[in-house]
Amino acid sequence: MDPRKCQTATASPAEPGELPIWLAPPLAANADHQTALRQVIDYYHQTLKQSPEALAYLESRGLKSAELIDTFKLGYANRTLGYRLPEKNRKAGSELRGKLQAIGLLRESGHEHFNGSLVVPVMDENGLITEVYGRKILNNLRPGTAYHLYLPGPHQGVWNVPALKASEEIILCEALIDAMTFWVAGYRNVTASYGTGGFTDDHLAAFKRHGIKRALIAYDRDEAGNAAADKLAALLNENGIDAFRILFPKGMDANEYAQQRA
């Protein structure tokens, strides 16, 4: 449904210069950056639950799990956020858009950074959002389109921190889609790097802080994944963490393998 057409006969008229209630923005005008980020993630979360195309994408990846969606606040960006903001020629609209651009949720063009993407927030132990990952749900986009997106700047935080607290052994995937594949299959002691070169200082510090003793590296079974897994194993060993490799069939990743076995 187009949110611009949601007016009902019983809706109260707006005061001059105000948005009608059915177009009220999903975030507060005076929200700080973290609050604004959380409120947009909440909006994307509700959007996903009402989006047949996003739910179909999750199903196609074996990830259509209400528990997964709610536990990790999965969302979907479908361009409707802009309809819910005051016009940019108004003070409130200009301020909100400027705030979202500073966070990285809107681009300078005004378009949503994660438009067309499954959205996965990364939260710390206190529920603060430290990173956001986006994965385009269509695979037939024009050449050069980035299918994997993050907030601007260096990666921060570790996905699924409770897993580090609950077990001395962690499954470490190359990507969040793969990690969620393990999670849905019942292997809750799982986290993910941000790609082959995306095991960060934050990951290592969290592993050491929570007493991780064994890491099962579940990177893709391809040239890049193999090289990254070897390098990562050496780093973990140097820091007192035993590293083992989960080997998928050649050329496959965790999600592909799970789909094949389903």
PDB file of C-alpha atoms in Angstrom:
ATOM      1  CA  MET A   1       0.000   0.000   0.000  1.00  0.00           C
ATOM      2  CA  ASP A   2       1.300   3.461  -0.878  1.00  0.00           C
ATOM      3  CA  PRO A   3       1.613   5.325   2.460  1.00  0.00           C
ATOM      4  CA  ARG A   4       0.838   8.542   0.623  1.00  0.00           C
ATOM      5  CA  LYS A   5      -2.694   7.227   0.075  1.00  0.00           C
ATOM      6  CA  CYS A   6      -3.504   6.148   3.623  1.00  0.00           C
ATOM      7  CA  GLN A   7      -5.860   8.991   4.539  1.00  0.00           C
ATOM      8  CA  THR A   8      -9.140   7.855   6.082  1.00  0.00           C
ATOM      9  CA  ALA A   9     -12.401   9.711   6.474  1.00  0.00           C
ATOM     10  CA  THR A  10     -12.017   9.738  10.257  1.00  0.00           C
ATOM     11  CA  ALA A  11      -8.480  11.127  10.365  1.00  0.00           C
ATOM     12  CA  SER A  12      -8.090  14.430  12.180  1.00  0.00           C
ATOM     13  CA  PRO A  13      -6.947  17.304   9.974  1.00  0.00           C
ATOM     14  CA  ALA A  14      -3.430  18.541  10.510  1.00  0.00           C
ATOM     15  CA  GLU A  15      -2.638  22.013  11.722  1.00  0.00           C
ATOM     16  CA  PRO A  16      -1.096  24.268   9.069  1.00  0.00           C
ATOM     17  CA  GLY A  17       2.529  23.313   8.496  1.00  0.00           C
ATOM     18  CA  GLU A  18       2.156  19.950  10.237  1.00  0.00           C
ATOM     19  CA  LEU A  19       2.191  16.457   8.763  1.00  0.00           C
ATOM     20  CA  PRO A  20      -1.125  14.581   8.830  1.00  0.00           C
ATOM     21  CA  ILE A  21      -1.113  11.897  11.504  1.00  0.00           C
ATOM     22  CA  TRP A  22      -1.068   9.083   8.917  1.00  0.00           C
ATOM     23  CA  LEU A  23       2.231  10.485   7.579  1.00  0.00           C
ATOM     24  CA  ALA A  24       3.791  11.152  10.980  1.00  0.00           C
ATOM     25  CA  PRO A  25       7.566  10.535  10.804  1.00  0.00           C
ATOM     26  CA  PRO A  26       8.814   7.321  12.419  1.00  0.00           C
ATOM     27  CA  LEU A  27      11.458   9.209  14.394  1.00  0.00           C
ATOM     28  CA  ALA A  28      11.459  12.131  16.766  1.00  0.00           C
ATOM     29  CA  ALA A  29      12.748  15.474  15.500  1.00  0.00           C
ATOM     30  CA  ASN A  30      14.953  15.905  18.596  1.00  0.00           C
ATOM     31  CA  ALA A  31      16.354  12.351  18.603  1.00  0.00           C
ATOM     32  CA  ASP A  32      20.111  11.947  18.927  1.00  0.00           C
ATOM     33  CA  HIS A  33      21.901   9.860  16.302  1.00  0.00           C
ATOM     34  CA  GLN A  34      21.628   6.558  18.171  1.00  0.00           C
ATOM     35  CA  THR A  35      17.942   7.093  18.920  1.00  0.00           C
ATOM     36  CA  ALA A  36      17.240   8.086  15.315  1.00  0.00           C
ATOM     37  CA  LEU A  37      19.118   5.026  14.072  1.00  0.00           C
ATOM     38  CA  ARG A  38      17.152   2.751  16.398  1.00  0.00           C
ATOM     39  CA  GLN A  39      13.836   4.304  15.378  1.00  0.00           C
ATOM     40  CA  VAL A  40      14.589   3.817  11.676  1.00  0.00           C
ATOM     41  CA  ILE A  41      15.631   0.214  12.333  1.00  0.00           C
ATOM     42  CA  ASP A  42      12.300  -0.269  14.152  1.00  0.00           C
ATOM     43  CA  TYR A  43      10.512   1.181  11.126  1.00  0.00           C
ATOM     44  CA  TYR A  44      12.370  -1.154   8.752  1.00  0.00           C
ATOM     45  CA  HIS A  45      11.565  -4.059  11.072  1.00  0.00           C
ATOM     46  CA  GLN A  46       7.836  -3.385  10.826  1.00  0.00           C
ATOM     47  CA  THR A  47       8.131  -2.826   7.078  1.00  0.00           C
ATOM     48  CA  LEU A  48       9.697  -6.268   6.600  1.00  0.00           C
ATOM     49  CA  LYS A  49       6.850  -7.972   8.457  1.00  0.00           C
ATOM     50  CA  GLN A  50       4.367  -6.424   6.012  1.00  0.00           C
ATOM     51  CA  SER A  51       6.455  -6.971   2.884  1.00  0.00           C
ATOM     52  CA  PRO A  52       5.673 -10.101   0.817  1.00  0.00           C
ATOM     53  CA  GLU A  53       8.765  -9.586  -1.337  1.00  0.00           C
ATOM     54  CA  ALA A  54      11.132  -9.327   1.638  1.00  0.00           C
ATOM     55  CA  LEU A  55       9.584 -12.342   3.359  1.00  0.00           C
ATOM     56  CA  ALA A  56       9.822 -14.268   0.089  1.00  0.00           C
ATOM     57  CA  TYR A  57      13.529 -13.424  -0.083  1.00  0.00           C
ATOM     58  CA  LEU A  58      14.083 -14.751   3.429  1.00  0.00           C
ATOM     59  CA  GLU A  59      12.172 -17.901   2.514  1.00  0.00           C
ATOM     60  CA  SER A  60      14.318 -18.346  -0.592  1.00  0.00           C
ATOM     61  CA  ARG A  61      17.406 -18.311   1.641  1.00  0.00           C
ATOM     62  CA  GLY A  62      15.877 -20.647   4.225  1.00  0.00           C
ATOM     63  CA  LEU A  63      15.622 -17.806   6.739  1.00  0.00           C
ATOM     64  CA  LYS A  64      11.891 -17.160   7.053  1.00  0.00           C
ATOM     65  CA  SER A  65      11.812 -17.558  10.825  1.00  0.00           C
ATOM     66  CA  ALA A  66       9.722 -15.298  13.040  1.00  0.00           C
ATOM     67  CA  GLU A  67      12.151 -15.964  15.877  1.00  0.00           C
ATOM     68  CA  LEU A  68      15.127 -14.903  13.745  1.00  0.00           C
ATOM     69  CA  ILE A  69      13.334 -11.800  12.480  1.00  0.00           C
ATOM     70  CA  ASP A  70      12.363 -10.642  15.972  1.00  0.00           C
ATOM     71  CA  THR A  71      15.542 -11.655  17.808  1.00  0.00           C
ATOM     72  CA  PHE A  72      17.810  -9.732  15.448  1.00  0.00           C
ATOM     73  CA  LYS A  73      15.373  -6.968  14.415  1.00  0.00           C
ATOM     74  CA  LEU A  74      15.658  -7.802  10.719  1.00  0.00           C
ATOM     75  CA  GLY A  75      14.148  -5.146   8.496  1.00  0.00           C
ATOM     76  CA  TYR A  76      13.490  -4.095   4.944  1.00  0.00           C
ATOM     77  CA  ALA A  77      14.126  -0.725   3.298  1.00  0.00           C
ATOM     78  CA  ASN A  78      11.632  -0.113   0.499  1.00  0.00           C
ATOM     79  CA  ARG A  79      11.771   3.661  -0.098  1.00  0.00           C
ATOM     80  CA  THR A  80       8.762   4.414   2.116  1.00  0.00           C
ATOM     81  CA  LEU A  81      10.836   6.110   4.818  1.00  0.00           C
ATOM     82  CA  GLY A  82      11.082   9.263   2.720  1.00  0.00           C
ATOM     83  CA  TYR A  83       7.302   9.459   2.469  1.00  0.00           C
ATOM     84  CA  ARG A  84       7.150   9.572   6.261  1.00  0.00           C
ATOM     85  CA  LEU A  85       9.429  12.591   6.655  1.00  0.00           C
ATOM     86  CA  PRO A  86       8.365  16.227   6.440  1.00  0.00           C
ATOM     87  CA  GLU A  87       9.208  17.892   3.131  1.00  0.00           C
ATOM     88  CA  LYS A  88      12.839  18.939   2.881  1.00  0.00           C
ATOM     89  CA  ASN A  89      11.841  22.572   2.315  1.00  0.00           C
ATOM     90  CA  ARG A  90      10.466  22.642   5.857  1.00  0.00           C
ATOM     91  CA  LYS A  91      12.741  23.116   8.831  1.00  0.00           C
ATOM     92  CA  ALA A  92      11.740  19.807  10.455  1.00  0.00           C
ATOM     93  CA  GLY A  93      12.219  17.931   7.193  1.00  0.00           C
ATOM     94  CA  SER A  94      15.603  19.494   6.516  1.00  0.00           C
ATOM     95  CA  GLU A  95      16.824  18.724  10.046  1.00  0.00           C
ATOM     96  CA  LEU A  96      15.637  15.116   9.999  1.00  0.00           C
ATOM     97  CA  ARG A  97      17.127  14.464   6.582  1.00  0.00           C
ATOM     98  CA  GLY A  98      20.414  16.047   7.622  1.00  0.00           C
ATOM     99  CA  LYS A  99      20.518  13.811  10.682  1.00  0.00           C
ATOM    100  CA  LEU A 100      19.842  10.669   8.649  1.00  0.00           C
ATOM    101  CA  GLN A 101      22.495  11.682   6.116  1.00  0.00           C
ATOM    102  CA  ALA A 102      25.014  12.161   8.922  1.00  0.00           C
ATOM    103  CA  ILE A 103      24.225   8.644  10.193  1.00  0.00           C
ATOM    104  CA  GLY A 104      24.461   7.208   6.677  1.00  0.00           C
ATOM    105  CA  LEU A 105      20.849   6.094   6.287  1.00  0.00           C
ATOM    106  CA  LEU A 106      20.179   8.690   3.587  1.00  0.00           C
ATOM    107  CA  ARG A 107      22.526   9.637   0.779  1.00  0.00           C
ATOM    108  CA  GLU A 108      23.178  13.206  -0.317  1.00  0.00           C
ATOM    109  CA  SER A 109      20.704  12.629  -3.134  1.00  0.00           C
ATOM    110  CA  GLY A 110      18.029  11.986  -0.499  1.00  0.00           C
ATOM    111  CA  HIS A 111      17.664   8.320  -1.455  1.00  0.00           C
ATOM    112  CA  GLU A 112      17.710   5.645   1.238  1.00  0.00           C
ATOM    113  CA  HIS A 113      21.143   4.064   1.459  1.00  0.00           C
ATOM    114  CA  PHE A 114      19.700   0.578   2.028  1.00  0.00           C
ATOM    115  CA  ASN A 115      16.868   0.853  -0.494  1.00  0.00           C
ATOM    116  CA  GLY A 116      15.798  -2.569  -1.740  1.00  0.00           C
ATOM    117  CA  SER A 117      17.771  -4.367   0.958  1.00  0.00           C
ATOM    118  CA  LEU A 118      17.212  -6.762   3.789  1.00  0.00           C
ATOM    119  CA  VAL A 119      18.529  -4.786   6.765  1.00  0.00           C
ATOM    120  CA  VAL A 120      20.415  -6.434   9.643  1.00  0.00           C
ATOM    121  CA  PRO A 121      21.452  -4.265  12.608  1.00  0.00           C
ATOM    122  CA  VAL A 122      24.471  -5.208  14.708  1.00  0.00           C
ATOM    123  CA  MET A 123      23.898  -4.442  18.392  1.00  0.00           C
ATOM    124  CA  ASP A 124      26.241  -4.409  21.356  1.00  0.00           C
ATOM    125  CA  GLU A 125      25.625  -5.826  24.827  1.00  0.00           C
ATOM    126  CA  ASN A 126      23.607  -2.756  25.785  1.00  0.00           C
ATOM    127  CA  GLY A 127      21.406  -2.795  22.718  1.00  0.00           C
ATOM    128  CA  LEU A 128      23.209   0.069  20.983  1.00  0.00           C
ATOM    129  CA  ILE A 129      23.402  -0.285  17.210  1.00  0.00           C
ATOM    130  CA  THR A 130      27.030  -0.217  16.108  1.00  0.00           C
ATOM    131  CA  GLU A 131      26.709  -1.294  12.459  1.00  0.00           C
ATOM    132  CA  VAL A 132      24.035  -2.022   9.872  1.00  0.00           C
ATOM    133  CA  TYR A 133      24.300  -4.519   7.026  1.00  0.00           C
ATOM    134  CA  GLY A 134      22.120  -4.443   3.944  1.00  0.00           C
ATOM    135  CA  ARG A 135      21.683  -7.169   1.329  1.00  0.00           C
ATOM    136  CA  LYS A 136      19.768  -6.395  -1.864  1.00  0.00           C
ATOM    137  CA  ILE A 137      16.891  -8.841  -2.197  1.00  0.00           C
ATOM    138  CA  LEU A 138      16.905  -8.826  -6.008  1.00  0.00           C
ATOM    139  CA  ASN A 139      19.702 -10.498  -7.952  1.00  0.00           C
ATOM    140  CA  ASN A 140      19.006  -8.980 -11.366  1.00  0.00           C
ATOM    141  CA  LEU A 141      20.072  -5.401 -10.749  1.00  0.00           C
ATOM    142  CA  ARG A 142      22.098  -3.399 -13.223  1.00  0.00           C
ATOM    143  CA  PRO A 143      25.828  -4.163 -13.526  1.00  0.00           C
ATOM    144  CA  GLY A 144      27.945  -2.427 -10.907  1.00  0.00           C
ATOM    145  CA  THR A 145      25.220  -2.371  -8.251  1.00  0.00           C
ATOM    146  CA  ALA A 146      26.533  -3.151  -4.774  1.00  0.00           C
ATOM    147  CA  TYR A 147      24.576  -6.070  -3.339  1.00  0.00           C
ATOM    148  CA  HIS A 148      26.190  -5.783   0.110  1.00  0.00           C
ATOM    149  CA  LEU A 149      25.984  -2.469   1.969  1.00  0.00           C
ATOM    150  CA  TYR A 150      27.071  -1.097   5.337  1.00  0.00           C
ATOM    151  CA  LEU A 151      26.961   2.213   7.123  1.00  0.00           C
ATOM    152  CA  PRO A 152      29.791   4.568   6.122  1.00  0.00           C
ATOM    153  CA  GLY A 153      33.043   4.305   8.040  1.00  0.00           C
ATOM    154  CA  PRO A 154      34.897   1.400   9.641  1.00  0.00           C
ATOM    155  CA  HIS A 155      32.960  -1.646  10.809  1.00  0.00           C
ATOM    156  CA  GLN A 156      32.119  -1.594  14.487  1.00  0.00           C
ATOM    157  CA  GLY A 157      30.734  -4.214  16.820  1.00  0.00           C
ATOM    158  CA  VAL A 158      30.034  -7.935  16.742  1.00  0.00           C
ATOM    159  CA  TRP A 159      26.804  -9.576  15.640  1.00  0.00           C
ATOM    160  CA  ASN A 160      25.099 -11.937  18.157  1.00  0.00           C
ATOM    161  CA  VAL A 161      27.120 -10.994  21.227  1.00  0.00           C
ATOM    162  CA  PRO A 162      25.013 -13.321  23.465  1.00  0.00           C
ATOM    163  CA  ALA A 163      26.633 -16.276  21.660  1.00  0.00           C
ATOM    164  CA  LEU A 164      30.044 -15.208  22.937  1.00  0.00           C
ATOM    165  CA  LYS A 165      28.736 -15.153  26.491  1.00  0.00           C
ATOM    166  CA  ALA A 166      27.013 -18.520  26.267  1.00  0.00           C
ATOM    167  CA  SER A 167      29.761 -20.748  24.875  1.00  0.00           C
ATOM    168  CA  GLU A 168      33.539 -21.103  24.799  1.00  0.00           C
ATOM    169  CA  GLU A 169      33.209 -22.295  21.200  1.00  0.00           C
ATOM    170  CA  ILE A 170      32.045 -20.011  18.392  1.00  0.00           C
ATOM    171  CA  ILE A 171      31.193 -20.655  14.759  1.00  0.00           C
ATOM    172  CA  LEU A 172      32.615 -17.802  12.706  1.00  0.00           C
ATOM    173  CA  CYS A 173      31.092 -17.206   9.279  1.00  0.00           C
ATOM    174  CA  GLU A 174      32.226 -14.957   6.482  1.00  0.00           C
ATOM    175  CA  ALA A 175      28.851 -13.250   6.120  1.00  0.00           C
ATOM    176  CA  LEU A 176      25.749 -12.521   8.157  1.00  0.00           C
ATOM    177  CA  ILE A 177      23.461 -14.501   5.833  1.00  0.00           C
ATOM    178  CA  ASP A 178      25.612 -17.584   6.515  1.00  0.00           C
ATOM    179  CA  ALA A 179      25.628 -16.928  10.261  1.00  0.00           C
ATOM    180  CA  MET A 180      21.852 -16.624  10.314  1.00  0.00           C
ATOM    181  CA  THR A 181      21.682 -19.905   8.396  1.00  0.00           C
ATOM    182  CA  PHE A 182      23.497 -21.645  11.252  1.00  0.00           C
ATOM    183  CA  TRP A 183      21.311 -19.866  13.805  1.00  0.00           C
ATOM    184  CA  VAL A 184      18.056 -20.984  12.185  1.00  0.00           C
ATOM    185  CA  ALA A 185      19.415 -24.553  12.018  1.00  0.00           C
ATOM    186  CA  GLY A 186      19.844 -24.527  15.797  1.00  0.00           C
ATOM    187  CA  TYR A 187      23.531 -23.608  16.068  1.00  0.00           C
ATOM    188  CA  ARG A 188      23.117 -20.498  18.176  1.00  0.00           C
ATOM    189  CA  ASN A 189      26.830 -20.116  19.016  1.00  0.00           C
ATOM    190  CA  VAL A 190      27.544 -18.275  15.780  1.00  0.00           C
ATOM    191  CA  THR A 191      28.733 -14.875  14.615  1.00  0.00           C
ATOM    192  CA  ALA A 192      30.126 -13.377  11.425  1.00  0.00           C
ATOM    193  CA  SER A 193      32.942 -11.309  10.015  1.00  0.00           C
ATOM    194  CA  TYR A 194      32.205  -8.502   7.582  1.00  0.00           C
ATOM    195  CA  GLY A 195      33.446 -10.415   4.555  1.00  0.00           C
ATOM    196  CA  THR A 196      36.772 -12.184   4.001  1.00  0.00           C
ATOM    197  CA  GLY A 197      38.776  -9.232   5.288  1.00  0.00           C
ATOM    198  CA  GLY A 198      36.239  -8.193   7.885  1.00  0.00           C
ATOM    199  CA  PHE A 199      37.421  -9.864  11.081  1.00  0.00           C
ATOM    200  CA  THR A 200      38.047  -6.702  13.076  1.00  0.00           C
ATOM    201  CA  ASP A 201      39.817  -5.685  16.254  1.00  0.00           C
ATOM    202  CA  ASP A 202      36.339  -5.553  17.812  1.00  0.00           C
ATOM    203  CA  HIS A 203      35.847  -9.256  17.018  1.00  0.00           C
ATOM    204  CA  LEU A 204      39.170 -10.257  18.506  1.00  0.00           C
ATOM    205  CA  ALA A 205      38.671  -8.131  21.618  1.00  0.00           C
ATOM    206  CA  ALA A 206      35.181  -9.592  22.155  1.00  0.00           C
ATOM    207  CA  PHE A 207      36.467 -13.153  21.706  1.00  0.00           C
ATOM    208  CA  LYS A 208      39.144 -12.568  24.331  1.00  0.00           C
ATOM    209  CA  ARG A 209      36.868 -10.679  26.712  1.00  0.00           C
ATOM    210  CA  HIS A 210      34.285 -13.465  26.731  1.00  0.00           C
ATOM    211  CA  GLY A 211      36.807 -16.280  26.988  1.00  0.00           C
ATOM    212  CA  ILE A 212      36.341 -17.921  23.584  1.00  0.00           C
ATOM    213  CA  LYS A 213      38.654 -20.946  23.425  1.00  0.00           C
ATOM    214  CA  ARG A 214      37.716 -22.478  20.048  1.00  0.00           C
ATOM    215  CA  ALA A 215      36.647 -20.905  16.774  1.00  0.00           C
ATOM    216  CA  LEU A 216      35.145 -22.972  13.974  1.00  0.00           C
ATOM    217  CA  ILE A 217      35.827 -20.974  10.814  1.00  0.00           C
ATOM    218  CA  ALA A 218      32.944 -21.464   8.374  1.00  0.00           C
ATOM    219  CA  TYR A 219      34.158 -19.272   5.525  1.00  0.00           C
ATOM    220  CA  ASP A 220      33.208 -19.883   1.895  1.00  0.00           C
ATOM    221  CA  ARG A 221      35.019 -22.769   0.223  1.00  0.00           C
ATOM    222  CA  ASP A 222      36.558 -20.655  -2.519  1.00  0.00           C
ATOM    223  CA  GLU A 223      39.946 -19.107  -3.140  1.00  0.00           C
ATOM    224  CA  ALA A 224      39.228 -15.920  -1.210  1.00  0.00           C
ATOM    225  CA  GLY A 225      37.583 -17.780   1.667  1.00  0.00           C
ATOM    226  CA  ASN A 226      40.386 -20.309   1.934  1.00  0.00           C
ATOM    227  CA  ALA A 227      43.097 -17.637   2.015  1.00  0.00           C
ATOM    228  CA  ALA A 228      41.201 -15.563   4.573  1.00  0.00           C
ATOM    229  CA  ALA A 229      40.521 -18.613   6.769  1.00  0.00           C
ATOM    230  CA  ASP A 230      44.220 -19.552   6.843  1.00  0.00           C
ATOM    231  CA  LYS A 231      45.220 -16.004   7.785  1.00  0.00           C
ATOM    232  CA  LEU A 232      42.506 -15.793  10.431  1.00  0.00           C
ATOM    233  CA  ALA A 233      43.426 -19.143  11.970  1.00  0.00           C
ATOM    234  CA  ALA A 234      46.990 -17.945  12.444  1.00  0.00           C
ATOM    235  CA  LEU A 235      45.785 -14.747  14.122  1.00  0.00           C
ATOM    236  CA  LEU A 236      43.485 -16.625  16.475  1.00  0.00           C
ATOM    237  CA  ASN A 237      46.194 -19.126  17.380  1.00  0.00           C
ATOM    238  CA  GLU A 238      48.549 -16.261  18.207  1.00  0.00           C
ATOM    239  CA  ASN A 239      45.942 -15.015  20.659  1.00  0.00           C
ATOM    240  CA  GLY A 240      45.402 -18.353  22.402  1.00  0.00           C
ATOM    241  CA  ILE A 241      42.263 -19.383  20.526  1.00  0.00           C
ATOM    242  CA  ASP A 242      42.202 -22.773  18.813  1.00  0.00           C
ATOM    243  CA  ALA A 243      40.977 -22.506  15.240  1.00  0.00           C
ATOM    244  CA  PHE A 244      39.382 -25.218  13.120  1.00  0.00           C
ATOM    245  CA  ARG A 245      37.880 -25.090   9.626  1.00  0.00           C
ATOM    246  CA  ILE A 246      34.390 -26.191   8.645  1.00  0.00           C
ATOM    247  CA  LEU A 247      34.767 -27.385   5.058  1.00  0.00           C
ATOM    248  CA  PHE A 248      31.860 -27.090   2.661  1.00  0.00           C
ATOM    249  CA  PRO A 249      31.941 -28.616  -0.829  1.00  0.00           C
ATOM    250  CA  LYS A 250      34.223 -26.641  -3.136  1.00  0.00           C
ATOM    251  CA  GLY A 251      32.764 -23.354  -4.267  1.00  0.00           C
ATOM    252  CA  MET A 252      29.967 -23.334  -1.690  1.00  0.00           C
ATOM    253  CA  ASP A 253      29.108 -21.280   1.369  1.00  0.00           C
ATOM    254  CA  ALA A 254      27.030 -22.166   4.415  1.00  0.00           C
ATOM    255  CA  ASN A 255      23.741 -20.889   3.017  1.00  0.00           C
ATOM    256  CA  GLU A 256      24.172 -22.627  -0.341  1.00  0.00           C
ATOM    257  CA  TYR A 257      25.060 -25.872   1.402  1.00  0.00           C
ATOM    258  CA  ALA A 258      22.062 -25.651   3.716  1.00  0.00           C
ATOM    259  CA  GLN A 259      19.771 -24.960   0.767  1.00  0.00           C
ATOM    260  CA  GLN A 260      21.153 -27.963  -1.074  1.00  0.00           C
ATOM    261  CA  ARG A 261      20.582 -30.200   1.944  1.00  0.00           C
ATOM    262  CA  ALA A 262      17.083 -28.891   2.693  1.00  0.00           C
TER     263      ALA A 262
END
